[in-house]
Coordinates of C-alpha atoms in Angstrom, one line a residue:
X770 CA 51.5 217.3 9.2
X771 CA 52.0 220.4 7.0
X772 CA 52.9 218.2 4.0
X773 CA 49.7 216.2 4.5
X774 CA 47.6 219.3 4.6
X775 CA 49.1 220.7 1.4
X776 CA 48.5 217.4 -0.4
X777 CA 44.8 218.3 -0.4
X778 CA 45.6 221.7 -2.0
X779 CA 45.9 220.2 -5.5
X780 CA 42.7 221.1 -7.3
X781 CA 41.5 219.9 -10.7
X782 CA 39.2 221.3 -13.3
X783 CA 37.8 218.9 -15.9
X784 CA 38.2 219.7 -19.6
X785 CA 37.8 217.7 -22.7
X786 CA 40.4 216.9 -25.2
X787 CA 40.2 216.1 -28.9
X788 CA 43.2 214.3 -30.4
X789 CA 43.9 213.4 -33.9
X790 CA 42.9 209.8 -34.6
X791 CA 46.0 209.5 -36.8
X792 CA 48.1 209.9 -33.7
X793 CA 46.5 207.0 -31.8
X794 CA 49.3 204.6 -32.8
X795 CA 52.0 207.0 -31.7
X796 CA 50.2 207.5 -28.3
X797 CA 50.1 203.7 -27.9
X798 CA 53.9 203.6 -27.9
X799 CA 53.8 205.6 -24.6
X800 CA 51.9 202.7 -23.0
X801 CA 54.3 200.1 -24.5
X802 CA 57.4 201.9 -23.2
X803 CA 55.9 202.4 -19.8
X804 CA 54.9 198.7 -19.5
X805 CA 58.4 197.6 -20.5
X806 CA 60.1 199.9 -18.0
X807 CA 57.7 198.8 -15.2
X808 CA 58.6 195.2 -15.9
X809 CA 62.3 195.8 -16.0
X810 CA 62.2 197.7 -12.8
X811 CA 60.1 194.9 -11.1
X812 CA 62.9 192.3 -11.7
X813 CA 65.7 194.6 -10.6
X814 CA 67.3 196.2 -13.6
X815 CA 67.2 199.7 -12.0
X816 CA 65.6 201.4 -9.1
X817 CA 62.5 203.5 -9.8
X818 CA 59.9 203.6 -7.0
X819 CA 57.6 206.0 -9.0
X820 CA 56.9 204.1 -12.2
X821 CA 54.5 201.8 -10.3
X822 CA 52.2 204.8 -9.7
X823 CA 51.8 205.4 -13.4
X824 CA 51.5 202.0 -15.0
X825 CA 50.4 198.5 -13.9
X826 CA 52.7 195.5 -13.9
X827 CA 52.1 193.5 -17.1
X828 CA 51.4 189.8 -16.7
X829 CA 53.3 189.2 -19.9
X830 CA 57.0 188.6 -19.3
X831 CA 59.2 190.8 -21.5
X832 CA 62.1 189.2 -23.4
X833 CA 65.6 189.6 -21.7
X834 CA 67.0 191.5 -24.7
X835 CA 64.2 194.0 -24.4
X836 CA 64.9 194.5 -20.7
X837 CA 68.6 195.0 -21.3
X838 CA 67.8 197.4 -24.1
X839 CA 65.7 199.5 -21.8
X840 CA 68.4 199.4 -19.1
X841 CA 70.9 200.7 -21.5
X842 CA 68.5 203.4 -22.7
X843 CA 67.7 204.6 -19.2
X844 CA 71.3 204.5 -18.1
X845 CA 72.6 206.3 -21.2
X846 CA 70.0 209.1 -21.1
X847 CA 70.5 209.5 -17.3
X848 CA 74.3 209.8 -17.6
X849 CA 74.0 212.6 -20.1
X850 CA 71.3 214.4 -18.0
X851 CA 73.6 214.3 -15.0
X852 CA 76.6 215.5 -16.9
X853 CA 74.6 218.5 -18.1
X854 CA 73.4 219.2 -14.5
X855 CA 77.0 219.0 -13.2
X856 CA 78.3 221.3 -15.8
X857 CA 75.6 223.9 -15.1
X858 CA 75.6 223.2 -11.3
X859 CA 71.8 222.7 -11.7
X860 CA 71.3 226.3 -12.6
X861 CA 69.4 225.3 -15.7
X862 CA 66.1 224.0 -17.0
X863 CA 65.1 220.7 -18.6
X864 CA 62.4 220.3 -21.2
X865 CA 61.4 216.7 -21.8
X866 CA 59.6 216.5 -25.2
X867 CA 57.2 213.6 -25.5
X868 CA 57.8 212.7 -21.9
X869 CA 54.9 210.1 -21.5
X870 CA 55.0 208.5 -18.0
X871 CA 58.7 209.4 -17.4
X872 CA 59.7 209.7 -13.8
X873 CA 63.0 211.6 -14.1
X874 CA 61.8 214.6 -12.2
X875 CA 61.1 212.5 -9.0
X876 CA 64.3 210.5 -9.3
X877 CA 66.4 213.7 -9.7
X878 CA 64.7 215.2 -6.7
X879 CA 65.6 212.1 -4.6
X880 CA 69.3 212.6 -5.7
X881 CA 69.1 216.4 -4.9
X882 CA 69.9 217.1 -8.6
X883 CA 66.8 219.1 -9.7
X884 CA 67.3 221.9 -12.2
X885 CA 65.8 225.3 -11.6
X886 CA 62.7 224.0 -13.4
X887 CA 61.7 220.7 -15.1
X888 CA 59.2 220.8 -17.9
X889 CA 57.4 217.9 -19.6
X890 CA 55.4 218.1 -22.9
X891 CA 53.2 215.4 -24.5
X892 CA 49.9 214.9 -26.3
X893 CA 47.0 216.4 -24.2
X894 CA 45.4 212.9 -23.8
X895 CA 48.6 211.5 -22.3
X896 CA 49.1 214.5 -20.1
X897 CA 45.5 214.2 -18.8
X898 CA 46.3 210.6 -17.7
X899 CA 49.6 211.6 -16.1
X900 CA 48.0 214.5 -14.1
X901 CA 45.2 212.2 -12.9
X902 CA 47.9 209.8 -11.4
X903 CA 49.8 212.8 -9.8
X904 CA 46.6 214.2 -8.3
X905 CA 45.5 210.8 -6.9
X906 CA 48.8 209.5 -5.6
X907 CA 50.6 211.3 -2.7
X908 CA 54.0 209.7 -3.5
X909 CA 53.8 211.7 -6.8
X910 CA 52.1 214.9 -5.6
X911 CA 53.9 215.4 -2.3
X912 CA 57.4 216.1 -3.8
X913 CA 55.8 218.7 -6.1
X914 CA 54.0 220.4 -3.3
X915 CA 57.1 220.4 -1.1
X916 CA 58.9 222.6 -3.6
X917 CA 55.9 224.8 -4.3
X918 CA 55.7 228.1 -2.4
X919 CA 52.0 228.8 -3.0
X920 CA 49.2 227.5 -0.8
X921 CA 47.4 225.9 -3.7
X922 CA 48.5 224.3 -6.9
X923 CA 46.1 224.7 -9.7
X924 CA 45.9 222.2 -12.6
X925 CA 43.4 221.4 -15.3
X926 CA 43.2 218.4 -17.6
X927 CA 46.0 219.5 -19.8
X928 CA 48.5 221.5 -17.7
X929 CA 50.2 221.6 -14.3
X930 CA 52.4 224.5 -13.4
X931 CA 54.4 224.6 -10.1
X932 CA 57.6 226.3 -9.0
X933 CA 59.9 223.6 -10.1
X934 CA 57.8 221.2 -12.3
X935 CA 55.4 221.8 -15.2
X936 CA 53.5 219.3 -17.4
X937 CA 52.0 220.7 -20.6
X938 CA 49.7 219.1 -23.1
X939 CA 50.7 220.3 -26.6
X940 CA 51.5 219.0 -30.1
X941 CA 55.2 219.3 -30.8
X942 CA 54.4 219.9 -34.5
X943 CA 52.7 223.2 -33.5
X944 CA 55.7 225.3 -32.4
X945 CA 53.8 228.5 -31.8
X946 CA 51.5 226.7 -29.4
X947 CA 54.4 224.9 -27.8
X948 CA 56.4 228.0 -27.1
X949 CA 53.3 229.9 -25.8
X950 CA 52.5 227.2 -23.3
X951 CA 56.1 226.8 -22.1
X952 CA 56.5 230.6 -21.6
X953 CA 53.2 230.7 -19.8
X954 CA 54.8 228.2 -17.4
X955 CA 57.8 230.5 -17.0
X956 CA 60.3 228.8 -19.3
X957 CA 63.4 231.1 -19.2
X958 CA 65.2 231.3 -22.6
X959 CA 68.2 232.8 -20.9
X960 CA 68.9 229.7 -18.8
X961 CA 71.0 226.9 -20.1
X962 CA 68.5 224.4 -21.3
X963 CA 68.6 220.6 -21.9
X964 CA 66.0 219.2 -24.3
X965 CA 65.2 215.5 -24.3
X966 CA 63.4 213.5 -27.0
X967 CA 63.2 209.7 -26.6
X968 CA 61.6 207.9 -29.6
X969 CA 59.8 211.2 -30.6
X970 CA 61.4 212.7 -33.7
X971 CA 61.0 209.4 -35.7
X972 CA 57.2 209.8 -35.5
X973 CA 57.4 213.3 -37.1
X974 CA 58.1 214.0 -40.8
X975 CA 61.7 215.0 -41.5
X976 CA 60.5 218.6 -42.0
X977 CA 58.6 218.6 -38.7
X978 CA 61.5 217.3 -36.7
X979 CA 63.9 219.7 -38.5
X980 CA 61.6 222.6 -37.5
X981 CA 61.5 221.4 -33.9
X982 CA 65.3 221.1 -33.8
X983 CA 65.7 224.6 -35.3
X984 CA 63.2 226.1 -32.9
X985 CA 65.2 224.5 -30.0
X986 CA 68.5 225.8 -31.3
X987 CA 67.2 229.3 -32.0
X988 CA 65.3 229.7 -28.7
X989 CA 68.1 229.2 -26.3
X990 CA 71.6 230.8 -26.2
X991 CA 73.0 227.8 -24.3
X992 CA 71.5 224.4 -24.9
X993 CA 71.9 220.7 -25.3
X994 CA 69.7 218.2 -27.1
X995 CA 69.5 214.5 -26.3
X996 CA 67.8 212.2 -28.9
X997 CA 67.2 208.5 -28.5
X998 CA 65.7 206.6 -31.4
X999 CA 66.2 204.1 -34.2
X1000 CA 69.2 203.9 -36.5
X1001 CA 70.5 201.7 -39.3
X1002 CA 67.0 201.2 -40.5
X1003 CA 67.9 200.5 -44.1
X1004 CA 68.6 196.8 -43.6
X1005 CA 66.2 193.8 -43.3
X1006 CA 65.9 194.0 -39.5
X1007 CA 64.9 197.7 -39.8
X1008 CA 62.3 196.9 -42.5
X1009 CA 60.7 194.3 -40.2
X1010 CA 60.6 196.8 -37.4
X1011 CA 58.8 199.3 -39.7
X1012 CA 56.4 196.7 -40.9
X1013 CA 55.5 195.5 -37.4
X1014 CA 54.8 199.1 -36.3
X1015 CA 52.8 199.8 -39.4
X1016 CA 50.5 196.8 -38.7
X1017 CA 49.7 198.6 -35.4
X1018 CA 48.7 201.8 -37.2
X1019 CA 52.0 203.4 -36.2
X1020 CA 54.0 204.9 -39.0
X1021 CA 57.7 205.9 -38.6
X1022 CA 57.2 209.1 -40.6
X1023 CA 60.8 210.2 -40.0
X1024 CA 62.6 207.0 -40.6
X1025 CA 64.6 208.3 -43.6
X1026 CA 66.7 210.3 -41.1
X1027 CA 67.5 207.1 -39.2
X1028 CA 69.7 205.6 -41.9
X1029 CA 73.0 205.9 -39.9
X1030 CA 74.8 207.6 -37.1
X1031 CA 76.1 210.0 -39.6
X1032 CA 72.6 211.0 -40.8
X1033 CA 71.5 211.4 -37.2
X1034 CA 74.4 213.8 -36.5
X1035 CA 73.9 215.6 -39.8
X1036 CA 70.3 216.4 -39.0
X1037 CA 71.4 218.1 -35.7
X1038 CA 74.3 220.0 -37.3
X1039 CA 72.1 221.2 -40.2
X1040 CA 69.5 222.6 -37.9
X1041 CA 71.4 225.0 -35.7
X1042 CA 73.4 222.8 -33.4
X1043 CA 77.2 223.4 -33.2
X1044 CA 78.4 219.9 -32.1
X1045 CA 76.8 216.5 -32.5
X1046 CA 77.7 213.0 -31.3
X1047 CA 76.1 209.6 -31.6
X1048 CA 76.6 206.0 -30.5
X1049 CA 74.6 203.0 -31.2
X1050 CA 73.2 201.2 -28.2
X1051 CA 75.5 198.2 -28.5
X1052 CA 78.5 200.5 -28.3
X1053 CA 76.9 202.1 -25.3
X1054 CA 76.2 198.7 -23.7
X1055 CA 79.8 197.7 -24.2
X1056 CA 80.9 200.8 -22.4
X1057 CA 78.8 200.2 -19.3
X1058 CA 80.7 199.5 -16.0
X1059 CA 81.5 195.8 -15.9
X1060 CA 80.0 195.5 -12.4
X1061 CA 76.7 196.8 -13.7
X1062 CA 76.8 194.5 -16.7
X1063 CA 77.5 191.5 -14.5
X1064 CA 74.7 192.5 -12.2
X1065 CA 72.0 192.8 -14.9
X1066 CA 73.2 189.8 -16.8
X1067 CA 72.7 187.7 -13.7
X1068 CA 69.0 188.7 -13.4
X1069 CA 67.8 186.5 -16.3
X1070 CA 69.3 184.2 -18.9
X1071 CA 69.7 185.4 -22.5
X1072 CA 69.8 182.5 -24.8
X1073 CA 71.4 184.2 -27.8
X1074 CA 73.6 187.3 -27.4
X1075 CA 73.1 187.9 -31.2
X1076 CA 69.5 188.9 -30.5
X1077 CA 70.6 191.6 -28.1
X1078 CA 73.3 192.9 -30.5
X1079 CA 70.9 193.0 -33.5
X1080 CA 68.4 195.0 -31.5
X1081 CA 70.9 197.4 -30.0
X1082 CA 72.5 198.1 -33.3
X1083 CA 69.2 199.6 -34.4
X1084 CA 68.9 202.2 -31.7
X1085 CA 71.2 205.1 -30.9
X1086 CA 71.8 207.9 -28.4
X1087 CA 72.6 211.3 -29.9
X1088 CA 73.5 214.5 -28.2
X1089 CA 74.2 218.0 -29.5
X1090 CA 75.2 221.3 -28.0
X1091 CA 75.0 225.0 -28.8
X1092 CA 76.9 227.7 -26.9
X1093 CA 78.0 227.0 -23.3
X1094 CA 81.7 227.1 -24.0
X1095 CA 82.4 228.6 -20.6
X1096 CA 80.4 225.7 -19.0
X1097 CA 82.2 223.0 -21.0
X1098 CA 79.1 221.6 -22.6
X1099 CA 81.2 220.4 -25.7
X1100 CA 83.1 218.2 -23.3
X1101 CA 80.1 216.1 -22.4
X1102 CA 80.3 212.6 -23.7
X1103 CA 79.2 209.2 -22.9

């Protein structure tokens, strides 16, 4: 009964947002990714009872290679997150950059693996939509309220701050604003910190992404950075991907850094990170537990394995560490 009473304690203030029209194509990729994840979950690729509260189920069936690609992405990122949480014994914080409709906070809570605090950052327009869903849907709001010690939880159109979870509307290219808003929500630079960016840096210019990576490395004494995005983009398949996105008014401004696994690692090492590792998603897929591979491959028929391999060779999972020798952060691998 107490939980039900506290659900009504979320209050909202309306505010307007003005977003750069140039970023509309990038914001659209959030919707695309959410729809793909929702579809893959609906046919059993992985369990996520929360995604349904953020995005409708598309009537359009997604291709099997797309679904397997998203499975590998979600599995790979999740494994690295959990490795970091185990090394720090959850005495840490997570900052998810460009989080979109991500549900990791709720899934970690279900597994009793929450860090000291979990932060999400995205464009104000996307944050407004996410906060509306949280406010209106008890399966999303109740877990936040259960962990919150105050009687009321204030949020406006661009920010929610609670004891263990915060959502912030900010532009990742404006680092002073980003830092100010994170600190206002009690980000602790002394805590071991995991930063996550999934298909985020590639939409920034190389200079902008380098500045973000430097800021992250300089802001925390002990940190890890996970980056998931394109790789091997210099070949014909990569060019087709670029052209297709450009037709949708979405420019891969940072694609020159996505030439190879080596260029991905070099960007991290040249911007303040001490170690860097990278695997393409086909290599990651081949390392998946065979029982899981058998399970997901039985969900739907894939006509040509070459399609999956071609797609997976053009995405990668990278991770970098700084400090944390006593925690064994450098030992984290996939």
